[in-house]
Coordinates of C-alpha atoms in Angstrom, one line a residue:
Chain A
X1 CA 17.3 4.7 22.3
X2 CA 14.2 3.7 24.7
X3 CA 14.1 0.2 24.5
X4 CA 10.1 -0.1 24.3
X5 CA 9.9 2.5 21.9
X6 CA 7.6 1.7 19.1
X7 CA 9.3 4.0 16.3
X8 CA 12.6 5.6 16.8
X9 CA 13.4 8.3 13.9
X10 CA 17.2 9.4 14.0
X11 CA 18.8 12.4 12.0
X12 CA 16.2 11.5 9.2
X13 CA 16.5 13.9 6.2
X14 CA 14.9 14.1 2.7
X15 CA 16.4 16.0 -0.1
X16 CA 14.2 15.9 -3.5
X17 CA 16.7 17.2 -6.3
X18 CA 14.1 18.9 -8.0
X19 CA 13.8 21.0 -9.9
X20 CA 13.4 22.8 -7.8
X21 CA 15.6 21.3 -5.1
X22 CA 13.9 21.0 -1.8
X23 CA 14.8 19.8 1.7
X24 CA 11.6 18.4 2.6
X25 CA 12.8 17.1 6.0
X26 CA 16.1 18.2 7.7
X27 CA 17.5 15.9 10.1
X28 CA 14.6 15.2 12.4
X29 CA 14.8 13.1 15.5
X30 CA 11.9 11.4 17.6
X31 CA 10.9 8.7 19.5
X32 CA 7.2 7.3 19.7
X33 CA 6.5 5.0 22.6
X34 CA 4.4 1.9 22.5
X35 CA 0.6 2.8 22.9
X36 CA 1.0 6.3 22.4
X37 CA -0.9 8.6 19.9
X38 CA 1.7 10.9 18.4
X39 CA 0.7 13.7 16.0
X40 CA 2.5 15.5 13.9
X41 CA 1.3 18.9 13.5
X42 CA 2.2 21.5 10.7
X43 CA 1.2 23.5 7.7
X44 CA 0.6 22.0 4.1
X45 CA 4.1 21.3 2.8
X46 CA 5.9 21.2 6.3
X47 CA 7.5 17.9 5.4
X48 CA 4.7 15.6 7.4
X49 CA 3.9 13.4 4.5
X50 CA 7.4 12.8 3.5
X51 CA 8.5 11.8 7.1
X52 CA 5.7 9.3 7.2
X53 CA 6.4 8.2 3.9
X54 CA 10.0 7.4 5.0
X55 CA 8.8 5.7 8.2
X56 CA 6.4 3.7 5.8
X57 CA 9.3 2.1 3.3
X58 CA 7.3 4.4 0.4
X59 CA 10.1 7.0 0.6
X60 CA 13.9 6.4 0.7
X61 CA 15.6 8.7 3.0
X62 CA 18.5 11.0 1.9
X63 CA 20.2 10.2 5.4
X64 CA 19.3 9.2 9.0
X65 CA 17.4 6.0 10.2
X66 CA 14.1 4.8 11.0
X67 CA 13.3 1.7 13.0
X68 CA 9.8 0.5 13.7
X69 CA 9.3 -2.4 16.5
X70 CA 13.2 -2.5 16.5
X71 CA 13.3 -3.1 12.4
X72 CA 15.4 -1.0 10.5
X73 CA 13.0 0.5 7.7
X74 CA 15.8 0.8 5.2
X75 CA 17.1 -2.1 5.6
X76 CA 14.2 -4.8 5.7
X77 CA 11.3 -2.9 4.1
X78 CA 9.2 -5.9 3.7
X79 CA 10.0 -6.8 7.6
X80 CA 8.9 -3.2 8.4
X81 CA 5.8 -3.5 6.4
X82 CA 4.4 -6.2 8.2
X83 CA 4.7 -4.2 11.5
X84 CA 2.9 -1.2 10.2
X85 CA -0.6 -0.1 8.8
X86 CA -0.9 2.8 6.6
X87 CA -3.5 5.4 5.6
X88 CA -2.4 7.7 3.1
X89 CA -3.9 10.8 2.3
X90 CA -5.6 9.1 -1.0
X91 CA -8.0 6.6 -1.6
X92 CA -6.0 3.7 -2.4
X93 CA -8.9 1.2 -2.3
X94 CA -8.7 -1.6 -4.8
X95 CA -11.2 -0.6 -6.9
X96 CA -11.4 -3.8 -9.0
X97 CA -12.6 -5.6 -5.6
X98 CA -15.7 -5.0 -3.4
X99 CA -15.5 -3.9 0.3
X100 CA -15.3 -7.6 1.8
X101 CA -12.4 -8.3 -0.8
X102 CA -10.6 -5.1 0.0
X103 CA -10.3 -6.6 3.5
X104 CA -9.7 -10.2 2.4
X105 CA -7.2 -9.9 0.4
X106 CA -5.0 -7.6 2.3
X107 CA -5.3 -10.3 5.0
X108 CA -4.0 -12.7 2.3
X109 CA -1.0 -10.1 1.5
X110 CA -0.2 -10.4 5.1
X111 CA 0.0 -14.1 5.3
X112 CA -3.6 -15.3 6.7
X113 CA -5.1 -18.4 5.2
X114 CA -8.3 -18.1 3.3
X115 CA -10.5 -19.1 6.3
X116 CA -8.9 -16.8 8.7
X117 CA -8.9 -13.8 6.1
X118 CA -12.5 -14.2 5.7
X119 CA -13.2 -14.3 9.3
X120 CA -11.3 -11.2 10.0
X121 CA -12.4 -9.4 7.0
X122 CA -16.2 -10.2 8.5
X123 CA -15.1 -8.8 12.0
X124 CA -13.8 -5.9 10.8
X125 CA -17.0 -5.0 8.5
X126 CA -18.9 -5.3 12.0
X127 CA -16.6 -3.1 13.8
X128 CA -16.3 -0.6 11.4
X129 CA -20.1 -0.6 10.5
X130 CA -19.5 -1.5 7.0
X131 CA -21.5 -5.0 7.1
X132 CA -24.3 -3.9 4.8
X133 CA -21.8 -2.9 2.2
X134 CA -19.9 -5.9 2.1
X135 CA -20.4 -6.7 -1.7
X136 CA -20.5 -3.2 -2.7
X137 CA -17.9 -1.9 -5.0
X138 CA -15.6 0.7 -3.4
X139 CA -16.3 3.1 -5.9
X140 CA -19.6 3.3 -4.4
X141 CA -18.8 4.2 -1.0
X142 CA -19.1 7.7 0.5
X143 CA -15.7 9.6 1.3
X144 CA -16.5 8.7 5.1
X145 CA -17.0 5.0 4.4
X146 CA -14.0 4.9 2.2
X147 CA -11.8 6.2 4.8
X148 CA -13.4 3.9 7.5
X149 CA -12.5 1.1 5.1
X150 CA -9.0 2.2 4.7
X151 CA -8.4 2.3 8.4
X152 CA -10.3 -1.3 8.7
X153 CA -7.8 -2.4 6.2
X154 CA -4.9 -0.9 7.5
X155 CA -5.1 -2.7 11.0
X156 CA -6.6 -5.7 9.3
X157 CA -3.1 -7.5 10.1
X158 CA -2.9 -6.2 13.5
X159 CA 0.1 -3.8 13.1
X160 CA 2.5 -2.6 15.9
X161 CA 2.1 1.1 14.6
X162 CA -0.5 2.5 12.6
X163 CA 0.3 5.6 10.5
X164 CA -2.2 8.0 9.3
X165 CA -1.6 11.0 6.7
X166 CA -4.1 13.5 7.0
X167 CA -6.9 10.8 7.8
X168 CA -9.6 13.3 8.3
X169 CA -9.0 15.8 5.6
X170 CA -11.9 16.3 3.4
X171 CA -14.3 14.4 5.5
X172 CA -17.4 16.1 6.7
X173 CA -17.7 16.6 10.3
X174 CA -19.3 13.6 11.2
X175 CA -17.1 11.5 9.6
X176 CA -14.4 13.1 11.2
X177 CA -15.7 12.6 14.8
X178 CA -16.7 8.9 14.0
X179 CA -13.1 8.4 12.8
X180 CA -11.6 10.1 16.0
X181 CA -13.8 7.6 17.9
X182 CA -12.2 4.5 16.0
X183 CA -8.5 6.0 16.9
X184 CA -9.9 6.3 20.4
X185 CA -10.9 2.6 20.5
X186 CA -7.5 1.6 18.5
X187 CA -5.7 3.6 21.4
X188 CA -7.4 2.0 24.3
X189 CA -6.6 -1.4 22.7
X190 CA -2.8 -0.4 22.6
X191 CA -1.8 0.3 19.3
X192 CA 0.5 2.8 18.8
X193 CA -0.7 5.6 16.3
X194 CA 1.3 8.2 14.4
X195 CA -1.0 10.8 12.4
X196 CA -0.2 13.8 10.6
X197 CA -2.9 16.6 10.7
X198 CA -3.2 20.3 9.8
X199 CA -6.2 20.6 12.3
X200 CA -5.0 21.7 15.7
X201 CA -8.4 20.7 17.3
X202 CA -7.7 17.4 16.1
X203 CA -3.9 17.1 17.5
X204 CA -5.2 18.6 20.7
X205 CA -8.0 16.3 21.1
X206 CA -6.2 13.1 20.1
X207 CA -2.7 13.1 20.7
X208 CA -0.9 12.2 23.6
X209 CA 2.2 13.7 22.5
X210 CA 2.9 15.8 19.3
X211 CA 5.5 17.6 17.2
X212 CA 5.1 21.0 15.7
X213 CA 6.8 20.7 12.3
X214 CA 7.4 23.4 9.5
X215 CA 9.7 23.6 6.7
X216 CA 11.1 20.2 7.4
X217 CA 12.1 20.8 10.7
X218 CA 10.7 19.8 14.4
X219 CA 10.0 23.5 16.0
X220 CA 8.8 21.8 19.3
X221 CA 7.5 18.6 20.7
X222 CA 5.4 17.9 23.9
X223 CA 1.8 16.8 25.2
X224 CA -0.5 19.3 24.0
X225 CA -0.8 20.8 27.5
X226 CA 3.0 21.4 27.9
X227 CA 3.2 23.2 24.5
X228 CA 0.2 25.3 25.2
X229 CA 1.6 26.3 28.8
X230 CA 4.9 27.1 27.1
X231 CA 3.3 30.1 25.5
X232 CA 3.2 31.5 28.8
X233 CA 0.0 33.3 28.6
X234 CA -3.5 32.8 30.0
X235 CA -5.7 34.3 27.4
X236 CA -5.3 35.4 23.9
X237 CA -7.5 38.3 22.6
X238 CA -7.9 38.7 19.0
X239 CA -9.1 42.3 18.2
X240 CA -10.8 43.2 14.6
X241 CA -9.7 46.8 14.1
X242 CA -10.8 49.2 11.3
X243 CA -7.9 51.6 12.2
X244 CA -4.4 51.6 12.4
X245 CA -3.1 48.3 13.4
X246 CA 0.7 48.9 13.9
X247 CA -0.4 52.2 16.1
X248 CA -2.9 49.9 17.9
X249 CA -0.1 47.2 18.6
X250 CA 2.4 49.8 19.7
X251 CA -0.4 51.3 22.2
X252 CA -1.4 47.8 23.4
X253 CA 2.0 46.6 24.1
X254 CA 2.3 49.1 26.9
X255 CA -1.2 48.3 28.7
X256 CA 0.1 46.7 32.1
X257 CA -0.6 42.8 32.1
X258 CA -0.2 42.5 28.1
X259 CA 2.6 39.9 27.6
X260 CA 3.0 40.9 24.0
X261 CA 1.1 41.6 20.8
X262 CA 1.2 41.1 17.1
X263 CA -0.6 41.2 13.8
X264 CA -1.5 37.7 12.2
X265 CA -3.6 37.7 8.8
X266 CA -5.1 41.0 9.7
X267 CA -6.1 40.5 13.3
X268 CA -4.2 42.1 15.9
X269 CA -3.3 39.2 18.9
X270 CA -3.1 40.5 22.2
X271 CA -1.6 38.0 24.7
X272 CA -2.3 38.2 28.3
X273 CA -0.5 37.0 31.4
X274 CA -3.7 36.8 33.4
X275 CA -6.9 36.1 32.5
X276 CA -9.2 39.0 33.1
X277 CA -7.4 41.7 34.8
X278 CA -6.0 43.8 31.9
X279 CA -8.9 43.0 29.9
X280 CA -11.1 46.6 30.2
X281 CA -7.9 48.4 29.7
X282 CA -7.1 46.6 26.1
X283 CA -10.5 47.4 25.1
X284 CA -10.2 51.0 26.1
X285 CA -7.0 51.3 23.9
X286 CA -8.3 49.3 21.0
X287 CA -11.5 51.6 20.9
X288 CA -9.0 54.4 19.7
X289 CA -8.0 52.2 17.0
X290 CA -11.6 51.4 15.4
X291 CA -12.3 48.1 17.3
X292 CA -15.1 46.1 15.3
X293 CA -14.8 42.9 17.0
X294 CA -13.1 41.1 19.7
X295 CA -12.8 37.2 20.7
X296 CA -11.1 35.7 24.1
X297 CA -9.6 32.4 23.6
X298 CA -7.2 30.2 25.9
X299 CA -4.1 29.6 24.2
X300 CA -4.1 26.6 21.7
X301 CA -1.9 24.8 19.4
X302 CA -2.7 27.4 16.6
X303 CA -1.0 30.0 19.6
X304 CA 1.9 28.0 19.9
X305 CA 2.3 27.8 16.3
X306 CA 2.0 31.3 15.8
X307 CA 4.4 32.2 18.6
X308 CA 6.9 29.9 16.8
X309 CA 6.5 30.9 13.1
X310 CA 4.6 34.3 13.2
X311 CA 2.1 32.7 11.0
X312 CA -1.3 31.2 11.3
X313 CA -1.5 27.4 11.0
X314 CA -4.7 27.2 8.4
X315 CA -4.2 27.1 5.0
Chain B
X1 CA -0.8 -0.2 28.9
X2 CA 2.7 -1.6 28.3
X3 CA 0.8 -5.0 29.0
X4 CA -1.8 -4.5 26.3
X5 CA 0.9 -3.2 23.7
X6 CA 3.0 -6.2 24.0
X7 CA -0.1 -8.1 24.0
X8 CA -0.9 -6.5 20.7
X9 CA 2.5 -6.8 19.3
X10 CA 2.3 -10.7 19.9
X11 CA -0.8 -11.3 17.9
X12 CA 1.5 -10.7 15.1
X13 CA 2.3 -13.8 13.1
X14 CA 6.1 -13.8 13.1
X15 CA 7.3 -16.4 10.4
X16 CA 10.6 -16.4 8.3
X17 CA 11.0 -13.8 5.6
X18 CA 10.7 -16.6 3.0
X19 CA 7.4 -17.8 4.3
X20 CA 5.5 -14.5 4.6
X21 CA 7.1 -13.6 0.8
X22 CA 5.6 -16.4 -0.6
X23 CA 2.2 -16.0 1.4
X24 CA 2.0 -12.4 0.4
X25 CA 2.9 -13.2 -3.5
X26 CA 0.4 -16.1 -3.3
X27 CA -2.2 -13.7 -2.0
X28 CA -1.4 -11.4 -4.9
X29 CA -2.0 -13.8 -7.4
X30 CA -5.4 -15.0 -6.1
X31 CA -6.4 -11.4 -6.1
X32 CA -5.7 -11.0 -9.5
X33 CA -7.3 -14.5 -10.4
X34 CA -10.3 -13.3 -8.9
X35 CA -10.5 -10.0 -10.7
X36 CA -9.8 -12.0 -13.9
X37 CA -12.3 -14.2 -13.4
X38 CA -14.7 -11.2 -13.1
X39 CA -13.8 -9.9 -16.3
X40 CA -13.3 -13.0 -18.4
X41 CA -16.0 -12.0 -21.1
X42 CA -13.7 -9.1 -21.6
X43 CA -10.7 -11.1 -21.6
X44 CA -12.3 -13.5 -24.0
X45 CA -13.4 -10.6 -26.4
X46 CA -10.2 -8.8 -26.3
X47 CA -8.0 -11.8 -27.0
X48 CA -10.0 -14.0 -29.6
X49 CA -11.3 -10.8 -31.9
X50 CA -8.3 -9.9 -33.3
X51 CA -7.1 -13.4 -34.3
X52 CA -10.5 -14.2 -35.7
X53 CA -10.8 -11.1 -37.7
X54 CA -7.2 -11.9 -39.3
X55 CA -8.1 -15.6 -40.2
X56 CA -11.5 -14.5 -41.4
X57 CA -10.1 -12.1 -43.8
X58 CA -7.1 -13.8 -45.0
X59 CA -8.4 -17.0 -44.9
X60 CA -12.0 -16.8 -45.8
X61 CA -12.8 -13.2 -47.7
X62 CA -9.4 -13.0 -49.6
X63 CA -9.6 -16.3 -51.2
X64 CA -13.4 -15.6 -51.9
X65 CA -12.6 -12.8 -53.6
X66 CA -10.1 -14.1 -55.6
X67 CA -7.3 -12.4 -53.9
X68 CA -5.8 -15.3 -52.2
X69 CA -2.5 -15.2 -50.4
X70 CA 0.1 -17.9 -50.5
X71 CA 2.9 -18.8 -48.0
X72 CA 6.1 -19.3 -49.4
X73 CA 6.6 -22.5 -51.6
X74 CA 3.9 -24.8 -51.3
X75 CA 2.9 -23.7 -47.6
X76 CA -0.5 -22.7 -47.0
X77 CA -1.0 -19.2 -46.0
X78 CA -3.0 -20.8 -42.8
X79 CA 0.7 -22.5 -41.9
X80 CA 2.3 -19.2 -42.1
X81 CA -0.4 -17.6 -39.6
X82 CA -1.0 -20.2 -37.1
X83 CA 2.4 -19.6 -35.3
X84 CA 2.3 -15.8 -36.0
X85 CA -1.2 -15.5 -34.6
X86 CA -0.6 -17.2 -31.5
X87 CA 2.6 -14.9 -31.0
X88 CA 1.0 -11.9 -31.3
X89 CA -1.8 -13.1 -29.2
X90 CA 0.9 -13.5 -26.6
X91 CA 2.5 -10.4 -27.1
X92 CA -0.7 -8.0 -26.8
X93 CA -1.9 -9.7 -23.7
X94 CA 1.3 -8.4 -22.0
X95 CA 0.4 -5.0 -23.2
X96 CA -3.2 -5.2 -22.5
X97 CA -3.0 -6.9 -19.2
X98 CA -0.1 -5.6 -17.7
X99 CA 0.9 -2.7 -19.4
X100 CA -2.2 -0.5 -19.8
X101 CA -3.9 -1.1 -16.5
X102 CA -0.6 -0.2 -15.1
X103 CA -0.6 3.0 -16.8
X104 CA -3.6 4.0 -15.3
X105 CA -3.1 2.8 -11.8
X106 CA 0.1 4.7 -11.4
X107 CA -1.2 7.9 -12.8
X108 CA -4.9 8.0 -11.6
X109 CA -6.0 5.4 -9.2
X110 CA -3.0 5.1 -7.0
X111 CA -4.6 1.8 -5.8
X112 CA -1.8 0.0 -6.7
X113 CA 0.0 1.1 -3.0
X114 CA -2.0 -1.4 -1.4
X115 CA -0.2 -4.1 -2.9
X116 CA 3.1 -2.1 -2.9
X117 CA 2.5 -2.1 1.1
X118 CA 2.2 -6.0 1.3
X119 CA 5.1 -7.4 3.0
X120 CA 7.3 -8.5 0.5
X121 CA 10.2 -6.9 -1.6
X122 CA 9.0 -4.4 -4.4
X123 CA 10.8 -6.4 -6.9
X124 CA 8.5 -9.4 -6.4
X125 CA 5.3 -7.3 -6.3
X126 CA 6.7 -6.1 -9.8
X127 CA 7.5 -10.0 -10.6
X128 CA 4.1 -11.0 -9.7
X129 CA 2.6 -8.7 -12.6
X130 CA 5.0 -10.1 -15.2
X131 CA 4.1 -13.7 -13.9
X132 CA 0.3 -13.2 -13.8
X133 CA 0.5 -11.5 -17.4
X134 CA 2.3 -14.3 -18.7
X135 CA -0.3 -16.5 -17.5
X136 CA -2.9 -14.8 -19.5
X137 CA -0.6 -14.9 -22.3
X138 CA -0.8 -18.4 -22.1
X139 CA -4.2 -18.5 -22.0
X140 CA -4.5 -16.4 -25.0
X141 CA -2.1 -18.9 -26.9
X142 CA -4.3 -22.0 -25.9
X143 CA -7.4 -20.1 -27.2
X144 CA -6.2 -18.8 -30.4
X145 CA -4.1 -22.0 -31.4
X146 CA -7.3 -24.3 -31.9
X147 CA -9.2 -21.2 -33.3
X148 CA -6.7 -20.8 -36.3
X149 CA -5.9 -24.5 -36.6
X150 CA -9.4 -25.7 -36.9
X151 CA -10.9 -22.4 -39.0
X152 CA -12.4 -23.8 -42.1
X153 CA -10.2 -23.8 -45.1
X154 CA -7.1 -22.9 -42.8
X155 CA -5.3 -25.9 -44.7
X156 CA -2.9 -26.2 -41.7
X157 CA -0.4 -28.8 -41.4
X158 CA 1.4 -28.6 -37.9
X159 CA 4.2 -30.7 -36.8
X160 CA 4.3 -29.8 -33.2
X161 CA 7.3 -30.5 -31.1
X162 CA 5.7 -30.3 -27.8
X163 CA 8.9 -29.6 -25.5
X164 CA 10.0 -26.9 -27.8
X165 CA 6.3 -25.5 -27.9
X166 CA 6.4 -25.6 -24.1
X167 CA 9.7 -24.0 -23.6
X168 CA 9.0 -21.2 -26.3
X169 CA 5.5 -20.5 -24.7
X170 CA 6.8 -20.1 -21.4
X171 CA 9.7 -17.9 -22.4
X172 CA 7.2 -15.7 -24.8
X173 CA 4.8 -15.1 -22.1
X174 CA 7.3 -14.2 -19.5
X175 CA 8.8 -11.8 -22.1
X176 CA 5.2 -10.5 -23.1
X177 CA 4.4 -10.0 -19.2
X178 CA 7.9 -7.8 -18.9
X179 CA 7.1 -5.8 -22.2
X180 CA 3.9 -4.9 -20.4
X181 CA 5.5 -4.0 -17.3
X182 CA 8.3 -1.6 -19.1
X183 CA 5.3 0.0 -20.9
X184 CA 3.1 0.4 -17.8
X185 CA 5.8 2.0 -15.8
X186 CA 7.2 4.1 -18.5
X187 CA 4.2 5.7 -20.0
X188 CA 1.6 7.8 -18.9
X189 CA -2.4 8.0 -19.8
X190 CA -1.6 10.7 -22.3
X191 CA 0.7 8.8 -24.2
X192 CA -1.3 5.8 -24.5
X193 CA -2.5 6.5 -28.2
X194 CA 1.2 6.6 -29.0
X195 CA 1.5 3.3 -27.4
X196 CA -0.8 2.0 -30.1
X197 CA 1.1 3.7 -32.9
X198 CA 4.6 3.4 -31.8
X199 CA 4.4 0.2 -30.4
X200 CA 1.6 -2.3 -30.9
X201 CA 1.2 -1.5 -34.8
X202 CA 4.9 -1.6 -35.8
X203 CA 5.7 -4.7 -33.8
X204 CA 2.6 -6.3 -35.4
X205 CA 3.3 -5.5 -38.9
X206 CA 6.8 -6.2 -38.8
X207 CA 6.8 -9.0 -36.6
X208 CA 7.1 -11.8 -39.2
X209 CA 3.6 -13.1 -38.4
X210 CA 2.5 -12.9 -42.1
X211 CA 6.0 -14.2 -43.4
X212 CA 8.7 -16.2 -42.4
X213 CA 11.7 -14.0 -41.3
X214 CA 14.0 -16.0 -44.0
X215 CA 11.5 -14.7 -46.5
X216 CA 12.5 -11.2 -46.2
X217 CA 16.0 -11.8 -47.7
X218 CA 15.0 -9.9 -50.7
X219 CA 14.6 -6.8 -48.5
X220 CA 18.1 -7.3 -46.5
X221 CA 17.8 -3.8 -44.8
X222 CA 14.2 -4.8 -43.4
X223 CA 15.1 -8.1 -42.4
X224 CA 18.0 -6.8 -40.4
X225 CA 16.2 -3.9 -38.7
X226 CA 13.3 -6.1 -37.6
X227 CA 15.7 -7.7 -35.7
X228 CA 15.3 -5.5 -32.7
X229 CA 11.4 -6.6 -32.5
X230 CA 10.9 -9.1 -29.9
X231 CA 7.9 -10.4 -31.9
X232 CA 10.0 -11.7 -34.4
X233 CA 11.6 -14.2 -32.0
X234 CA 8.3 -15.3 -30.5
X235 CA 6.9 -15.8 -34.2
X236 CA 10.0 -17.7 -35.4
X237 CA 10.1 -19.8 -32.4
X238 CA 6.9 -20.9 -32.5
X239 CA 7.0 -21.6 -36.2
X240 CA 10.0 -23.8 -35.3
X241 CA 8.0 -25.6 -32.7
X242 CA 4.5 -25.9 -34.7
X243 CA 5.4 -25.7 -38.3
X244 CA 9.1 -26.7 -38.6
X245 CA 8.6 -27.5 -42.3
X246 CA 8.3 -23.7 -43.0
X247 CA 11.8 -21.9 -42.7
X248 CA 12.4 -20.5 -39.2
X249 CA 15.3 -19.2 -37.2
X250 CA 17.1 -22.1 -35.3
X251 CA 15.4 -22.6 -32.0
X252 CA 18.7 -22.0 -29.9
X253 CA 18.6 -18.3 -31.8
X254 CA 15.0 -17.4 -31.5
X255 CA 14.6 -18.6 -27.5
X256 CA 18.4 -17.5 -26.7
X257 CA 17.5 -14.0 -28.1
X258 CA 14.1 -13.9 -26.5
X259 CA 15.5 -14.9 -23.2
X260 CA 18.1 -11.6 -23.4
X261 CA 15.3 -9.3 -24.4
X262 CA 12.8 -10.8 -21.9
X263 CA 15.3 -10.2 -19.3
X264 CA 16.2 -6.8 -20.5
X265 CA 12.4 -5.9 -20.4
X266 CA 11.9 -7.5 -16.9
X267 CA 15.2 -5.3 -15.7
X268 CA 13.5 -2.3 -17.3
X269 CA 10.2 -2.8 -16.2
X270 CA 11.2 -3.5 -12.6
X271 CA 13.3 -0.4 -12.0
X272 CA 10.4 1.3 -13.6
X273 CA 8.2 -0.1 -11.0
X274 CA 10.5 0.6 -7.9
X275 CA 10.8 4.5 -9.5
X276 CA 7.3 4.7 -9.6
X277 CA 6.3 3.7 -6.2
X278 CA 9.4 4.8 -4.4
X279 CA 9.7 8.4 -3.8

């Protein structure tokens, strides 16, 4: 175990007895360095939330061990909670309290006295552009604002590691970008961030490193660039065909310069080892199968996921 | 980056677990007090109206329509009612202040998660619920006691044993909070109407509020069956502390059994709480 790791996950498993019985997480290992933004990317139901739940004391592991800032999460849950901030998928703001009070009482729970808690709450309201809503009830906040407040609350006690579970799920694009900026700023300050997402752009844009997770297992781990390079192709051609797709796959796979082809969700994907060379020949071949549309993209994390699982990531 | 990171880690206030638990627990109490102070009117209404209607009907309406009820022997009905109504006020506060809000928080709002993530053991978060509920029960007792005592025509002659009264109230209030926690963690919102028909109504009517337990000796089976009702021990205990000239259970029995029941409910409630918040 690296001495300076913020989070170490060893052989972590979670089995739910059911019915139906589910192995939500199957013996995963990972290590997140201090100051890193680490992403768990995977489709809904992949085990991301359960993994974060076990790291944040909310889900009791069936087996394995998690340490956060050197503290064993299972052996000392309160000690671990003092070191982490958590933003769950759900709005867990205290509905009996105002925006300001949500921050103030959170600070009190984490040991600040009345004056420090008030000062910290006021500072966060300014930072997160919520000052004009200080006395509003949290029920009156828009989705984006509520999420900003949840993030503000989660870092109010200056945690070593911030966990965010699907932080931008259900947010409008503007709020999503605003949240990315907030996370970028936290990263610059050196906070370790672990987030789960099923948005590949989000993982690509935010994460220093990420793990792709599916059916409770980590399929691959690395920087976004490493993962995309690992696909071994330069360009992905997505073909929408009217005709026989199976036939097209066979015909296209023998075109020079084509690495491989497959059908994903009704579209034919053609992976090219070089950028432009084989394209005219691919188009020529596809025309015979009723080519309706085509798109060229560089390999994305979606490409990586498809290559690993044969399925698309989007839900 | 390492420098910044360690700097961030260094900001965190590191204190001994006991100090941080205490601070977190206190923070929860401060929050709950603030929320209660905001809904004080609601608290007063739900606390006072029911016992007021009881004394109004039993001590004013009934006598005036010639349907007066008497206590056993020479005791006035007001003397019977005083400890009984204080007891029921204490017990219901536990259900109303702890039980029903928890049912909603667990099922719908999930807002309890914030407090569960505070840096203290989950059992202490649950115990804070019991303790804060107990404080509201005590407040309810303080409101209802003079209201019944000074109700016109109540004709109550208390002989208060202050030490026993305080002991009974503390144990009763904590038991009420524990009952609230057990209900709040064990039932879901669809079952709330059932909470009233299966718990609230039976424990009230069979809780020795309107009659001392001893006077049930003519219906022996009922006298024995209602011994499972915690409200019986609260009523009888308070009777021993407030109106000892009426028949009542010996205080070591009422207090002792209530402590056992309260501890059992607290254990059940805390276990339920852990089950609800931990996956």
